[in-house]
Amino acid sequence: MLSLTNRLLLASSAVLAGFLGVTGLVLDNAFRESAETALRDRLQGHVYALLAASDVDTQGMLHLPAELPDARFSQPASGLYAEVIDSSGKPLWQAKSMLGVSIPPTPMPTIGQRRFDEISTERGVALFSLAFTVSWESAAKQQRLYTYRVLENRNSVNAQIARFRQSLWGWLGAAALLLLIVQGVILRWSLGPLRRVADDVRAIEAGLAHRLHGTYPRELRHLTDNLNGLLESAELHLKRYRDSLGNLAHSLKTPLAVLRNAIDHEQDIGALRTLAGDQISAMTQLVEFQLHRAAAAGRTAMITPVAIQPVVENIIAALSKVYADKGVVVGLDVDQQAVFPGDAGDLTEMLGNLLDNAFKWCRQR
């Protein structure tokens, strides 16, 4: 069976792993969405830059400068591409970076709206695409629709997300390890009193101590007090039995001496038999009395209340045999529900002394 420390460590490790795992997934998703939002804004900025650099001549022809603000538009296969498409889908202008790159068309948005798509080239290169449609009025008062489309390779965003994930899970793993170490230290410190109790109990088993003498937390104090109470009760029982054995040996000397004297001097067999029976009965009562007295070890910390009536009836039955020659008449009036909140031995000794005096000094009732 697992120890308390291992159980707590396993449970807390599972909870910690679940919490950090969920936290990592939430942060990862939030960063990915943030990176994609930043990319959309960056592509929108490129569209606005192209719009600002665009010009329509008197013939309605669109012109853009050879050199654009971002140099990547002028570098073939740089990963940043741009083109302008007319209303029929025909490219009117393409950046130099699109040289040798075949990009599939995307649906054109309505005027003033932008459309964001994720597409792939014929070679399987993933791209983010942002298209924006504008209406341009020529000198001849003719409305022309132009769709500006800017595309960027997804690898840059993927690399950014990968770096973040590596950093994120590395820090979360380090935090989890640190928390587990701290938690292990805290658990060891918190469960220290239990180990001290176990060490004290082993010392008692080895005979090196008689009580739990340590200072324990409030939560364990009731347990340790009860254990000390049980130990004290056991010692009292042992002392009571030793004293009772000594008292029994001392009490039996007189009947045994009477029997030995009768055996040596009594000639009448009938009288000897009567005397022997009386002395044996007396010794039996002495043994029973001392055994009952030895069993009375005082009230313990966990005692079951004792019904009074059965104890009284047993004592009366025993004393009636001892004082049979007096023919004592006993009247018993005890509530059947009455109980004694203590040890049965204490009750027997107390009532035994009381009833023994009653039998001894009464006339007949």
PDB file of C-alpha atoms in Angstrom, residues 255-256 259 271-285 322:
ATOM      1  CA  PRO A 255      -7.456 -21.417  54.864  1.00  0.00           C
ATOM      2  CA  LEU A 256      -4.509 -23.564  53.855  1.00  0.00           C
ATOM      3  CA  LEU A 259      -6.705 -27.365  56.367  1.00  0.00           C
ATOM      4  CA  ALA A 271     -15.924 -33.010  60.714  1.00  0.00           C
ATOM      5  CA  LEU A 272     -12.812 -32.956  58.539  1.00  0.00           C
ATOM      6  CA  ARG A 273     -14.964 -33.156  55.384  1.00  0.00           C
ATOM      7  CA  THR A 274     -17.172 -30.310  56.608  1.00  0.00           C
ATOM      8  CA  LEU A 275     -14.170 -28.198  57.536  1.00  0.00           C
ATOM      9  CA  ALA A 276     -12.491 -28.899  54.191  1.00  0.00           C
ATOM     10  CA  GLY A 277     -15.663 -27.964  52.312  1.00  0.00           C
ATOM     11  CA  ASP A 278     -15.960 -24.711  54.220  1.00  0.00           C
ATOM     12  CA  GLN A 279     -12.325 -23.778  53.629  1.00  0.00           C
ATOM     13  CA  ILE A 280     -12.460 -24.733  49.945  1.00  0.00           C
ATOM     14  CA  SER A 281     -15.594 -22.607  49.546  1.00  0.00           C
ATOM     15  CA  ALA A 282     -13.856 -19.738  51.298  1.00  0.00           C
ATOM     16  CA  MET A 283     -10.804 -20.087  49.057  1.00  0.00           C
ATOM     17  CA  THR A 284     -13.044 -20.177  45.990  1.00  0.00           C
ATOM     18  CA  GLN A 285     -14.691 -16.950  47.062  1.00  0.00           C
ATOM     19  CA  VAL A 322     -20.777 -17.418  51.230  1.00  0.00           C
TER      20      VAL A 322
END
